[in-house]
Tab-separated table of N, CA and C in Angstrom:
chain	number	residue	atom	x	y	z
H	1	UNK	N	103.476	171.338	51.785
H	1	UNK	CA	103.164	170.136	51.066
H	1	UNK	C	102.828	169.028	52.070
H	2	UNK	N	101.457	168.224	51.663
H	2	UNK	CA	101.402	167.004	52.212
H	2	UNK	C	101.492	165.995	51.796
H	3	UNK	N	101.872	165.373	52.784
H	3	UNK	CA	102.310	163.815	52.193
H	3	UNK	C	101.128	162.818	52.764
H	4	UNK	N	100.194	162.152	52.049
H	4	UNK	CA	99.563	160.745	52.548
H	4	UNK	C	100.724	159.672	52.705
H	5	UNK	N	99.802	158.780	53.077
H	5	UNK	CA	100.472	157.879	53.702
H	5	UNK	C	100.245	156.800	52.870
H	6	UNK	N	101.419	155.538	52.332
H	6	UNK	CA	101.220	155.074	50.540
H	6	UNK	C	99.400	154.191	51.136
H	7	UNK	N	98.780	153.532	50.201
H	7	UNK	CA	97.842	153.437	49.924
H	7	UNK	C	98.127	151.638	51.058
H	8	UNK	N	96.782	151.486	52.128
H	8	UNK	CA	97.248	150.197	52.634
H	8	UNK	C	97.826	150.293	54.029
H	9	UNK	N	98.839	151.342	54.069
H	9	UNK	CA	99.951	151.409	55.354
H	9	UNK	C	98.747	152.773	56.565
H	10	UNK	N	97.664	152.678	56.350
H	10	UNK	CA	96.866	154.164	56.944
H	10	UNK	C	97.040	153.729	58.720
H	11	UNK	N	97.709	154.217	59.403
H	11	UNK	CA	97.300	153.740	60.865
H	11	UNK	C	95.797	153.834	61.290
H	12	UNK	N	95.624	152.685	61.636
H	12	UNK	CA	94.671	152.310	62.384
H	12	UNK	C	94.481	152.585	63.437
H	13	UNK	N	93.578	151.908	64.453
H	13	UNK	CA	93.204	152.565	66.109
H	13	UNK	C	94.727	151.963	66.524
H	14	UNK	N	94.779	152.434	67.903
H	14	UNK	CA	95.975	152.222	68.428
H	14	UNK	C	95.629	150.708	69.616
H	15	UNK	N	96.473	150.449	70.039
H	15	UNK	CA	96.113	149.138	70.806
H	15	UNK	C	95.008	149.042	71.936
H	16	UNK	N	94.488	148.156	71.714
H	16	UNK	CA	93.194	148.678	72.918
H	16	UNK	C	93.831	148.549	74.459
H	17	UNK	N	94.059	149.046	75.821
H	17	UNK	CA	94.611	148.440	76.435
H	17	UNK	C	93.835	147.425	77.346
H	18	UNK	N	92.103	147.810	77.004
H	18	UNK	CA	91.157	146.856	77.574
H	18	UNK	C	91.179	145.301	77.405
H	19	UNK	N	91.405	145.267	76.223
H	19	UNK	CA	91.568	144.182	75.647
H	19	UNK	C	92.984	143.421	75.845
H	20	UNK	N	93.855	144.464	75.891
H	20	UNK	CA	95.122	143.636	76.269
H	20	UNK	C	95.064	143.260	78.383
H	21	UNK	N	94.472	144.488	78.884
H	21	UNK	CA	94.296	143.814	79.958
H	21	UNK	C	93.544	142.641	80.495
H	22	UNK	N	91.973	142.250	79.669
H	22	UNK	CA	91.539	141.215	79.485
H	22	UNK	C	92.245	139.922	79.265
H	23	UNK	N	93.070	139.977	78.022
H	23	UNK	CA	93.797	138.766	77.421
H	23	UNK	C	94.567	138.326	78.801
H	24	UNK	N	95.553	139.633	79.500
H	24	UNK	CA	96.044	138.988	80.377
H	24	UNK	C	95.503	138.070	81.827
H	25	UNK	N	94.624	138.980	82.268
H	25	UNK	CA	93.563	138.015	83.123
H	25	UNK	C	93.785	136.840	82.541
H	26	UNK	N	92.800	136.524	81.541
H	26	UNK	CA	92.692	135.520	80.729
H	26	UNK	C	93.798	134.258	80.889
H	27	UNK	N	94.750	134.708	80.266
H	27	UNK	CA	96.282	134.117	80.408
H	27	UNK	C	96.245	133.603	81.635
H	28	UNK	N	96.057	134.361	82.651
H	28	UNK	CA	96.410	134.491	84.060
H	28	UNK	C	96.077	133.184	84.634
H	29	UNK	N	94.822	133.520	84.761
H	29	UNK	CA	93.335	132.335	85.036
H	29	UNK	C	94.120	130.770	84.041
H	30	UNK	N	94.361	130.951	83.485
H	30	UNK	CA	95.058	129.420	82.735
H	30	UNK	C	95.741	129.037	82.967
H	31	UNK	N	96.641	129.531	83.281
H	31	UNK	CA	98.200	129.249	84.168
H	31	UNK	C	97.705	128.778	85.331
H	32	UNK	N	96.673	129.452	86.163
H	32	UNK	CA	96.301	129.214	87.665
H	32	UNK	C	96.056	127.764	87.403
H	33	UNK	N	94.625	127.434	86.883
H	33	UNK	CA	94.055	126.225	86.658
H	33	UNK	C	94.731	125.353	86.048
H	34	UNK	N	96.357	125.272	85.044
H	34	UNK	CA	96.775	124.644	84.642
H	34	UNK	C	97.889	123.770	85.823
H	35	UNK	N	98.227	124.712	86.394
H	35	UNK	CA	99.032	124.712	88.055
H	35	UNK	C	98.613	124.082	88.586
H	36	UNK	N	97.477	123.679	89.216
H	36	UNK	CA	96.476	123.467	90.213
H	36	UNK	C	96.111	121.636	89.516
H	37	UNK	N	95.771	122.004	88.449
H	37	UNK	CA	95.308	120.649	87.845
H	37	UNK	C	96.946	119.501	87.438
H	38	UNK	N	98.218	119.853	87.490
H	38	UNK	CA	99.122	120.012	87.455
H	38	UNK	C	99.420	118.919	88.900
H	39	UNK	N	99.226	120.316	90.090
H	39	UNK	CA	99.097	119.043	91.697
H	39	UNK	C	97.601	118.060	91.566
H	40	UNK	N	97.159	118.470	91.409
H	40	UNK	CA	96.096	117.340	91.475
H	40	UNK	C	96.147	116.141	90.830
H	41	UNK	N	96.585	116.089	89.821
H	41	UNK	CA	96.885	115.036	88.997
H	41	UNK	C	98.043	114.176	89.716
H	42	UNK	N	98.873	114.753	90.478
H	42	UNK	CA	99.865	114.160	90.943
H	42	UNK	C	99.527	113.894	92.335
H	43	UNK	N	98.497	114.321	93.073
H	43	UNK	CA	97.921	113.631	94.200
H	43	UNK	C	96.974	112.344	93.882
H	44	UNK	N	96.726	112.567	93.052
H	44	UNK	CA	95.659	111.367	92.874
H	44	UNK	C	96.343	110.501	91.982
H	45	UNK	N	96.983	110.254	91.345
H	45	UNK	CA	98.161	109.013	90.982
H	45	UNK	C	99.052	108.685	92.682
H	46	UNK	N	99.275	109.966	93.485
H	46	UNK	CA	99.870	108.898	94.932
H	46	UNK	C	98.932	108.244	94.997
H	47	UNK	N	97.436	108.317	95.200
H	47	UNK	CA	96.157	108.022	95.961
H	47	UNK	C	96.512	106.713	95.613
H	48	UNK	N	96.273	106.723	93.751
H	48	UNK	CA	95.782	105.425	93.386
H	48	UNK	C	97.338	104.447	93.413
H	49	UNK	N	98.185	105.082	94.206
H	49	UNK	CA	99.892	104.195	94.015
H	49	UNK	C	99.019	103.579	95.860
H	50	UNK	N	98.490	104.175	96.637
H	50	UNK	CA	98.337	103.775	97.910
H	50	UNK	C	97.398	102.982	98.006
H	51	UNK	N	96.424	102.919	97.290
H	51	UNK	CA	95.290	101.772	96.807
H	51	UNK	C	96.144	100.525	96.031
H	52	UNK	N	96.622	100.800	95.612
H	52	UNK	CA	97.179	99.358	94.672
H	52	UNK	C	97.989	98.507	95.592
H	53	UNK	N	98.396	99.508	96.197
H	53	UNK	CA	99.161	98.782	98.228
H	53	UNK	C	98.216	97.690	98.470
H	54	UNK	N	97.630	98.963	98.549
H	54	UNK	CA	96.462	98.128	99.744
H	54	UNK	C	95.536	97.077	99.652
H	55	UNK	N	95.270	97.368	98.319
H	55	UNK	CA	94.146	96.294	97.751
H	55	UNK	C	94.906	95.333	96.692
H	56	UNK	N	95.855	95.494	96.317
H	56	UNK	CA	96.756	94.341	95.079
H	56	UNK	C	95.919	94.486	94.258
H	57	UNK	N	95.720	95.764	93.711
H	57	UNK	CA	94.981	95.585	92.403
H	57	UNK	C	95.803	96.613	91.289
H	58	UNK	N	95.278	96.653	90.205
H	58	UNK	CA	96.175	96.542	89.339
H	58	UNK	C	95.868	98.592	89.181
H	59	UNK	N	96.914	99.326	88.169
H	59	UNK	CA	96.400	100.464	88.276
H	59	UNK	C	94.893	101.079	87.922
H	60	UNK	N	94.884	100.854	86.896
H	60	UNK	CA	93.255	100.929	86.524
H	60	UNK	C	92.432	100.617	87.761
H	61	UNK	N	91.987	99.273	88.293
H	61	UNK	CA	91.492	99.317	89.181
H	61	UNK	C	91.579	99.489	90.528
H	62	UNK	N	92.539	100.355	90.406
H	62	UNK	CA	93.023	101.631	91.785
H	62	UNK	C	92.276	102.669	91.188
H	63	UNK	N	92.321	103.668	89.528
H	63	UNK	CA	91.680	104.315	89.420
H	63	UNK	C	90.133	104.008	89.932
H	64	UNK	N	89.553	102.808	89.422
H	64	UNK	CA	88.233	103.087	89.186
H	64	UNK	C	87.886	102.923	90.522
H	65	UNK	N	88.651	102.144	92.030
H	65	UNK	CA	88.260	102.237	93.647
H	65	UNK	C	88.026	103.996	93.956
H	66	UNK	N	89.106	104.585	93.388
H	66	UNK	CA	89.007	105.548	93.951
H	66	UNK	C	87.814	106.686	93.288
H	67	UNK	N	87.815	106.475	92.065
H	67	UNK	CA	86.621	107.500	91.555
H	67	UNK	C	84.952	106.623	92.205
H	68	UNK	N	84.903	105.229	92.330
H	68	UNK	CA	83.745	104.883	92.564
H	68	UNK	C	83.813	105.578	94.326
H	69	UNK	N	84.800	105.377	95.504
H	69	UNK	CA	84.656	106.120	96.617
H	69	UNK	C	84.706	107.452	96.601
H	70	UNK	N	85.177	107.956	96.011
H	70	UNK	CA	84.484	109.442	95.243
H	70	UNK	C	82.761	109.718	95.700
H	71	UNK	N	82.681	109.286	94.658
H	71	UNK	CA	81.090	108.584	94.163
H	71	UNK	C	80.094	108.218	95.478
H	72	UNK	N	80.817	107.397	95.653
H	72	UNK	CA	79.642	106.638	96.981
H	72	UNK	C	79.448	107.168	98.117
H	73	UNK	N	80.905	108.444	98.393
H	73	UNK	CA	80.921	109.204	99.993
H	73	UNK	C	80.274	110.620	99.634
H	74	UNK	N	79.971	111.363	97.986
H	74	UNK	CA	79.853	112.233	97.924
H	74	UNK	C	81.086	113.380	98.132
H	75	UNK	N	82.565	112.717	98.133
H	75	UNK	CA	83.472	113.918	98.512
H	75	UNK	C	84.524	114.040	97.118
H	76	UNK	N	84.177	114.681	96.510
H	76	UNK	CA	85.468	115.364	95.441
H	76	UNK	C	86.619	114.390	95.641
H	77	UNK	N	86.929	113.727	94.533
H	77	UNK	CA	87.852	113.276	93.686
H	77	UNK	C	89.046	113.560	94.533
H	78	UNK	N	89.489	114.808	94.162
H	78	UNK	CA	90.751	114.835	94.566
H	78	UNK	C	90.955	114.951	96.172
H	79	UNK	N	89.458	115.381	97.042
H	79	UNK	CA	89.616	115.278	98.442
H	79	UNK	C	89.767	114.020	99.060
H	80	UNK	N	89.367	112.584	98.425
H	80	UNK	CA	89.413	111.725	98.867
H	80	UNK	C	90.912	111.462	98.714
H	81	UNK	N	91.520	111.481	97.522
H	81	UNK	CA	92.757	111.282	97.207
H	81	UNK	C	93.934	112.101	98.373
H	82	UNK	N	93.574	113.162	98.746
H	82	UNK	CA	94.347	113.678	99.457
H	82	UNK	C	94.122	113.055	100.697
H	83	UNK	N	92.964	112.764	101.447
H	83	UNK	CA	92.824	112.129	102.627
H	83	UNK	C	93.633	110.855	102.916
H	84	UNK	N	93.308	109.752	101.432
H	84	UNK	CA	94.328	108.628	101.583
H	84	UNK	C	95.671	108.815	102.012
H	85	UNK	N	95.929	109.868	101.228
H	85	UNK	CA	97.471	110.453	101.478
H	85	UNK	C	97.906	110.924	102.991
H	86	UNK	N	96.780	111.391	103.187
H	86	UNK	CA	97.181	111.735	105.015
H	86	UNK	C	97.059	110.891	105.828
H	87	UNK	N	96.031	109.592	105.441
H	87	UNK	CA	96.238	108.331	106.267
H	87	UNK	C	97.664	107.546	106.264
H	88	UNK	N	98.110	107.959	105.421
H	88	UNK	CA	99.490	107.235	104.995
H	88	UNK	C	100.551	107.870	105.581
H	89	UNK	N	100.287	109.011	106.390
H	89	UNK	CA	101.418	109.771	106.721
H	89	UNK	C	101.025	109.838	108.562
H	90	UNK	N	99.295	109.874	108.630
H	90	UNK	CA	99.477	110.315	110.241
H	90	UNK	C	97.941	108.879	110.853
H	91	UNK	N	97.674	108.217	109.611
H	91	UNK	CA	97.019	106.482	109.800
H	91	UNK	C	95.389	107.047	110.491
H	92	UNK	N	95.350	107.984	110.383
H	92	UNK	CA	93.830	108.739	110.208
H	92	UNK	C	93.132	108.791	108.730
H	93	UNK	N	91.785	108.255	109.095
H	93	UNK	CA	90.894	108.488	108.056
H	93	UNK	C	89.502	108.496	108.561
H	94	UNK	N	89.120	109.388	107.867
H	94	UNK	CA	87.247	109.426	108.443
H	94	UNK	C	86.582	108.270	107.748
H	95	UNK	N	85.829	107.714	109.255
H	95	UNK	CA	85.109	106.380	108.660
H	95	UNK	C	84.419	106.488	107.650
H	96	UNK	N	83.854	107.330	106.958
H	96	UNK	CA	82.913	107.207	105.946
H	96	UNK	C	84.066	106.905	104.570
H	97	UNK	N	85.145	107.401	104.766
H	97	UNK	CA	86.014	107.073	103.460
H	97	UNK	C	86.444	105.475	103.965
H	98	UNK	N	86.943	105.431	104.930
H	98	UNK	CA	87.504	103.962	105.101
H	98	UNK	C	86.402	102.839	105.067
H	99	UNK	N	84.907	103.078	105.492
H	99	UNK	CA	84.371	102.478	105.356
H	99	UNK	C	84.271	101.809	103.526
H	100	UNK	N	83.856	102.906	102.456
H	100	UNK	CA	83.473	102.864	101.474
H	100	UNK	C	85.034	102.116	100.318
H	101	UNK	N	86.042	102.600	101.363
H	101	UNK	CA	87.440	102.182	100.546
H	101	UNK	C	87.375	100.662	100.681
H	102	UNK	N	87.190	100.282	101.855
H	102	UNK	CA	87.234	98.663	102.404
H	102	UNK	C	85.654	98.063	101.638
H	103	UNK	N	85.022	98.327	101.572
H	103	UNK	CA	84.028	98.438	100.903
H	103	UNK	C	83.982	98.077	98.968
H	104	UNK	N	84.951	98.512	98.551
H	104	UNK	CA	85.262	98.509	97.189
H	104	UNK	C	86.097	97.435	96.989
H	105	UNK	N	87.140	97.615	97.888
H	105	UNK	CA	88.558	96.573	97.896
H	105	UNK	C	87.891	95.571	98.553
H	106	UNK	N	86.790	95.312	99.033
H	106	UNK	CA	86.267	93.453	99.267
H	106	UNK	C	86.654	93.036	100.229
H	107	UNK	N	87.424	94.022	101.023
H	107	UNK	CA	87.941	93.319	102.294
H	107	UNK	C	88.777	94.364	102.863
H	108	UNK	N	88.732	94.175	104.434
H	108	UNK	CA	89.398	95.172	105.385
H	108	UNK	C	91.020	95.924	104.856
H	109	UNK	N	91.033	96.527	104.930
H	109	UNK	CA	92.132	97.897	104.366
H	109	UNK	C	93.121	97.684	105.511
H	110	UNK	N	93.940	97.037	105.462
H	110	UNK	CA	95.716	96.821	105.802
H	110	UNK	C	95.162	95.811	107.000
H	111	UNK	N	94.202	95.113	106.914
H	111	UNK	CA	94.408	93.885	107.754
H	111	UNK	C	93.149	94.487	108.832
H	112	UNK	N	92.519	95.458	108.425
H	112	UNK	CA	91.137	95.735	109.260
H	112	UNK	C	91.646	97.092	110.324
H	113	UNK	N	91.022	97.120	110.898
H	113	UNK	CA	91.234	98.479	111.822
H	113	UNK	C	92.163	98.244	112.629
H	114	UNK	N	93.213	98.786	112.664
H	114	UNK	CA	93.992	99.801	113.238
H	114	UNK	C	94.296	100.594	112.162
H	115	UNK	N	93.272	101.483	111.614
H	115	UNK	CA	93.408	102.887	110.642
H	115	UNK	C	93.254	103.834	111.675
H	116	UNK	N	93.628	103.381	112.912
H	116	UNK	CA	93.680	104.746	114.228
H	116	UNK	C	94.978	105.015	113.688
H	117	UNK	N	96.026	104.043	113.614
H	117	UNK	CA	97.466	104.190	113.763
H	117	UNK	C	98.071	104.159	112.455
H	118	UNK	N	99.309	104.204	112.257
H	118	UNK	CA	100.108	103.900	111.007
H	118	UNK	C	99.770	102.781	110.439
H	119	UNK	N	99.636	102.668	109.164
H	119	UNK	CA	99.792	101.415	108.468
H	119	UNK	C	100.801	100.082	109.082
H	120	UNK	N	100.015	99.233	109.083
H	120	UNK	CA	101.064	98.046	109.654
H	120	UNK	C	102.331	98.133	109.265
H	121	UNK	N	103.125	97.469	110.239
H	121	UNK	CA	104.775	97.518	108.941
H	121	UNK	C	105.344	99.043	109.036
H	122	UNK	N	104.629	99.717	108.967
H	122	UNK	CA	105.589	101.481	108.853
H	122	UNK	C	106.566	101.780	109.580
H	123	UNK	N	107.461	102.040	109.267
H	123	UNK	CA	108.421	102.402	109.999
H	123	UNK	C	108.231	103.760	110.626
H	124	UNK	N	107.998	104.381	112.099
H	124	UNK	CA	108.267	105.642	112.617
H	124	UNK	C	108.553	106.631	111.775
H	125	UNK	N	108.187	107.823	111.674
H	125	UNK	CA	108.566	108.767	110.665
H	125	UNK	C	108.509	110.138	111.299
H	126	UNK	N	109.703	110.867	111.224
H	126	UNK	CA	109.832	111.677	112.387
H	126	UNK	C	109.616	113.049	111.891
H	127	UNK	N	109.698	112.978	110.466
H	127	UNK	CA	109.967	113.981	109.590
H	127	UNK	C	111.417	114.931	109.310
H	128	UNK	N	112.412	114.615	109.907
H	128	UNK	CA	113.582	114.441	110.254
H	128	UNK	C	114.724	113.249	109.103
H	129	UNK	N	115.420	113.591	108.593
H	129	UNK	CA	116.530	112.644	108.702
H	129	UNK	C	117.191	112.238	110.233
H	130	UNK	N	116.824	110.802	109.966
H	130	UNK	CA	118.187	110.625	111.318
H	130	UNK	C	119.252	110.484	111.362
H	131	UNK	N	119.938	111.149	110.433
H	131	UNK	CA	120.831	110.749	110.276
H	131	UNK	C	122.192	111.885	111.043
């Protein structure tokens, strides 16, 4: 004797695993770019916390210095943002950004050049506690 199977319940194909390996890529790739966009977002809010230093301007127009030097040097958004950040840590910046930063802000960037060295005022930073 056979038995069908009730009317509705018929198994179907079985799971594709192409498709489940796809989805995961998929997944994968989103997480990456969600990660990534994740630090970036948080480098470029330091950027624009180190512009508002520098220039006394308000946040917004820390955003819009930094997307217009973006803009005017030709270098990615978030590369400029990271560069500020390394001037702030080792007082290096390539003239074409410092030019275009001082440039926006209307006037020389921490009191004019010495962007060889640390920001005026900085205290030594050893990377160290001294304690």
């Amino acid at each position: 004797m056979t038995t069908e199977p009730p009317t509705g319940t018929r198994p179907g194909p079985g799971p594709d695993p192409d498709a489940d390996s796809d989805q995961i890529f998929r997944l994968q790739e989103q997480v990456r770019q969600l990660k990534e966009a994740v630090v970036s977002h948080a480098v470029v809010d330091q950027a624009i916390g180190v512009i508002i230093v520098l220039g006394g301007v308000t946040p917004d127009e820390g955003w819009i210095v930094l997307k217009e030097v973006s803009q005017h040097t030709n270098i990615k958004l978030r590369n400029v943002a990271e560069t500020i950040l390394i001037w702030g840590r080792t007082g290096v910046m390539p003239p074409e950004i410092l030019a275009a930063l001082q440039d926006r802000l209307g006037r020389p960037v921490c009191g004019g050049p010495p962007l060889s060295g640390p920001p005026a005022g900085s205290p030594p930073v050893s990377g160290r506690n001294s304690r």
